């Protein structure tokens, strides 16, 4: 009883009722916020233990550096020192770590402007950054955080970096390997050792993550060759005393080779058992191959994903028999639930309407989720010329395990092009043309354009409009109206002189065959009026069927009704600047029999892009352009030929390094020898043309084109130097070789055999066989293309490899509105 009475007396002395709470030292933190963190209120009975607990509670709020508590009778007094507020954070000397990464990392530790500073974590931040530098081989790096105190309890933080030089890998030793040499195992790894000075493009810098990846490569090297028990027992990284060199040692156990002794499946194969069995490359008796095992798992998972089983789990369980050195593989397949798409959303398309993008989708809302359909949808949208890139992300619907939402994030690029061309050559001088084309007019996905062209020899205007989805199933409809007035008498045209006025209108319609193939058909009404033409010899058929004998000075006027048909196949991964896939296009234009001129004209274009690197920064392009045209039928005993206004030309954009349209046949002017008249007919007697066999001729410097063309381009697409990856899809650098020719299959050089060239010398090329397709021209150079707000800009610098007399060079050219 006495002990119990004494205990009650002690407890009574330790506890008391709080009559008031006072807080001192608050500057930034509100009084109410501080009191809310206390575990008691006025009127509560507290003990010394309650007061100590209150200190811990206040510290946990993260606002205070120092807390003291006092008791004055029944009044509790807190004296607080607030943590200073971070006023600014400055980084000095950091090169390997970008400021954005540093800020994100610090924000994760609540070290950012406006937040209270917890000085206890500064040391751990310094150590963490130092460990990062050690991981990338910079063992001399130092990180120090400098704190500067300011009035009103604020601080500035300055994080100072001394990165130093990265340690290089002096040597990589592999201990325990007998089957494969060090050279074989180290040949394909990224970590390089002790490189000589002339391999300055490679790096022997040590990086921890790179080494971990290389260890996995060495492991895969053995597993892919059947060494199922291979193991890297240990790895040691030793740093030299000066911290400039690193020595790596790997201790390995190779084991023996194992063969496959059976492959079986367990689980649910969704009724595709037979098909899956056929596509599995693992066969009895073959050596175990880790790469093939991984490929098999991925292939089965992709197949299941095609049927909506997006969360399938496929894993291979090996049962190893060390006595027979065989392994039985059991492939476990768990498809999980079939996943359906609840909603598809678009983001990032500020200029393009949702409908324009959605009509390219092959993954439908309400249907099961298919990776193939998603990838095809992505590819179709990315082919649009006004889309730079697109990515998609699937998000599970909360509370449901078989529904997902899909969001496509679009990055747009300028959909309009300011089509212009500026070039300068030794002979051609300055040429300029201008036009405006909008590939997605007002965000509708419809193509509209007006083209204006003005230069020394041409004035033209054309209006075009195309709706690629005139019907819901992808039938396109378009039309055009055009007018041009061209004077080729200007030297800058590089063509033989004539004036042409041309106008008309047309319509076209397109039909999709499947995802990659499309047919196009069109009809045009075209009126041509040609005058002031230099009557060169190759026009004799054209002259015979068109010229009015009663009005030889009236020019050539003809009206044609044209029908067109074309086929296009495209698997390109992007609309502009593709890096993979191919494009094939073939077309034919033919005039109807009731036209003034009857002819046909064909064209073919093929482009193939082969990616040379995983990220497609390196790619190889081959491009082939072919063309052929001719007349059909006859009039007055003369066969129709391809009108010279429809001829093919080369030089400029399709054969860089040469003047525009300079490649191909030249005009030949034939002159009759004059025989003096008889004296009795008067003074001088006049003159008469002699026998045609005594004619002479001259060859023009200007081209008249030809009815056949072939141009081949090979282009190595490379990363653009000194340009960040952010602009990789809008700027392209390439090294190219162009080769080709334009010729005339109707040209007969024997017609001029035995005749004398009237003028010879530097200003007139010699006569060549213009029907010979082997007169190939070739150039090589470098090209830079940029999708600018005005449209695609192309800069080319070329050097001629092969040319013929009369060809004019154009080493540098600049064009707007044309890309490959």
mmCIF file of N, CA and C in Angstrom, residues 37 54 58 60 75 99 154 189 200 278 320 331 377 432 452 454 496 530 534 606 638 668 686 720 749 756 779:
data_model
loop_
_atom_site.group_PDB
_atom_site.id
_atom_site.type_symbol
_atom_site.label_atom_id
_atom_site.label_comp_id
_atom_site.label_asym_id
_atom_site.label_seq_id
_atom_site.Cartn_x
_atom_site.Cartn_y
_atom_site.Cartn_z
ATOM 1 N N UNK A 37 0.690 20.199 -35.937
ATOM 2 C CA UNK A 37 1.592 19.056 -35.829
ATOM 3 C C UNK A 37 1.802 18.579 -34.398
ATOM 4 N N UNK A 54 6.310 15.221 -28.905
ATOM 5 C CA UNK A 54 5.928 16.381 -29.713
ATOM 6 C C UNK A 54 7.120 16.928 -30.491
ATOM 7 N N UNK A 58 7.206 17.407 -34.564
ATOM 8 C CA UNK A 58 7.530 18.662 -35.262
ATOM 9 C C UNK A 58 8.686 18.486 -36.235
ATOM 10 N N UNK A 60 9.392 15.805 -37.881
ATOM 11 C CA UNK A 60 8.921 15.030 -39.034
ATOM 12 C C UNK A 60 8.185 15.885 -40.051
ATOM 13 N N UNK A 75 2.321 26.294 -18.682
ATOM 14 C CA UNK A 75 2.469 26.803 -20.054
ATOM 15 C C UNK A 75 3.626 26.075 -20.728
ATOM 16 N N UNK A 99 21.716 19.772 -66.917
ATOM 17 C CA UNK A 99 21.044 20.461 -65.818
ATOM 18 C C UNK A 99 19.631 19.937 -65.603
ATOM 19 N N UNK A 154 17.001 32.708 -45.995
ATOM 20 C CA UNK A 154 17.063 32.104 -47.325
ATOM 21 C C UNK A 154 18.502 31.682 -47.617
ATOM 22 N N UNK A 189 32.222 -6.539 -78.268
ATOM 23 C CA UNK A 189 31.769 -5.802 -77.089
ATOM 24 C C UNK A 189 32.039 -4.317 -77.279
ATOM 25 N N UNK A 200 40.939 7.476 -83.207
ATOM 26 C CA UNK A 200 40.390 8.571 -82.414
ATOM 27 C C UNK A 200 38.866 8.606 -82.462
ATOM 28 N N UNK A 278 4.899 -25.250 -85.975
ATOM 29 C CA UNK A 278 5.614 -25.114 -87.252
ATOM 30 C C UNK A 278 6.594 -23.940 -87.237
ATOM 31 N N UNK A 320 17.792 -30.073 -67.638
ATOM 32 C CA UNK A 320 19.149 -30.396 -68.081
ATOM 33 C C UNK A 320 19.558 -31.774 -67.571
ATOM 34 N N UNK A 331 8.108 -25.207 -73.049
ATOM 35 C CA UNK A 331 7.692 -23.818 -73.276
ATOM 36 C C UNK A 331 6.320 -23.632 -72.659
ATOM 37 N N UNK A 377 -1.252 1.076 -87.711
ATOM 38 C CA UNK A 377 -1.858 2.401 -87.534
ATOM 39 C C UNK A 377 -0.783 3.468 -87.383
ATOM 40 N N UNK A 432 14.620 31.343 -110.556
ATOM 41 C CA UNK A 432 13.792 31.397 -109.352
ATOM 42 C C UNK A 432 12.363 31.000 -109.704
ATOM 43 N N UNK A 452 2.815 29.235 -108.414
ATOM 44 C CA UNK A 452 3.183 30.352 -109.273
ATOM 45 C C UNK A 452 4.645 30.203 -109.623
ATOM 46 N N UNK A 454 7.750 31.965 -111.813
ATOM 47 C CA UNK A 454 8.235 33.080 -112.621
ATOM 48 C C UNK A 454 9.748 33.000 -112.680
ATOM 49 N N UNK A 496 15.869 24.545 -126.486
ATOM 50 C CA UNK A 496 15.811 25.229 -127.776
ATOM 51 C C UNK A 496 14.614 26.176 -127.800
ATOM 52 N N UNK A 530 1.771 26.864 -129.795
ATOM 53 C CA UNK A 530 3.219 27.009 -129.878
ATOM 54 C C UNK A 530 3.558 27.866 -131.086
ATOM 55 N N UNK A 534 12.204 27.650 -133.303
ATOM 56 C CA UNK A 534 13.314 27.419 -134.218
ATOM 57 C C UNK A 534 13.109 26.055 -134.878
ATOM 58 N N UNK A 606 11.217 4.004 -108.522
ATOM 59 C CA UNK A 606 11.391 3.057 -107.431
ATOM 60 C C UNK A 606 12.400 3.572 -106.435
ATOM 61 N N UNK A 638 2.877 10.158 -142.315
ATOM 62 C CA UNK A 638 3.892 10.399 -141.290
ATOM 63 C C UNK A 638 3.429 9.792 -139.977
ATOM 64 N N UNK A 668 19.380 19.983 -133.972
ATOM 65 C CA UNK A 668 20.250 19.993 -135.151
ATOM 66 C C UNK A 668 19.564 20.829 -136.232
ATOM 67 N N UNK A 686 20.262 34.669 -159.211
ATOM 68 C CA UNK A 686 19.617 33.972 -158.124
ATOM 69 C C UNK A 686 20.341 32.713 -157.733
ATOM 70 N N UNK A 720 23.432 13.986 -89.110
ATOM 71 C CA UNK A 720 23.903 15.335 -89.388
ATOM 72 C C UNK A 720 24.857 15.773 -88.288
ATOM 73 N N UNK A 749 21.239 8.835 -136.642
ATOM 74 C CA UNK A 749 22.477 9.567 -136.924
ATOM 75 C C UNK A 749 22.943 9.354 -138.368
ATOM 76 N N UNK A 756 28.479 17.886 -143.661
ATOM 77 C CA UNK A 756 29.530 18.664 -143.016
ATOM 78 C C UNK A 756 28.928 19.534 -141.927
ATOM 79 N N UNK A 779 27.593 12.025 -111.412
ATOM 80 C CA UNK A 779 28.059 13.035 -110.462
ATOM 81 C C UNK A 779 28.093 12.432 -109.067
#
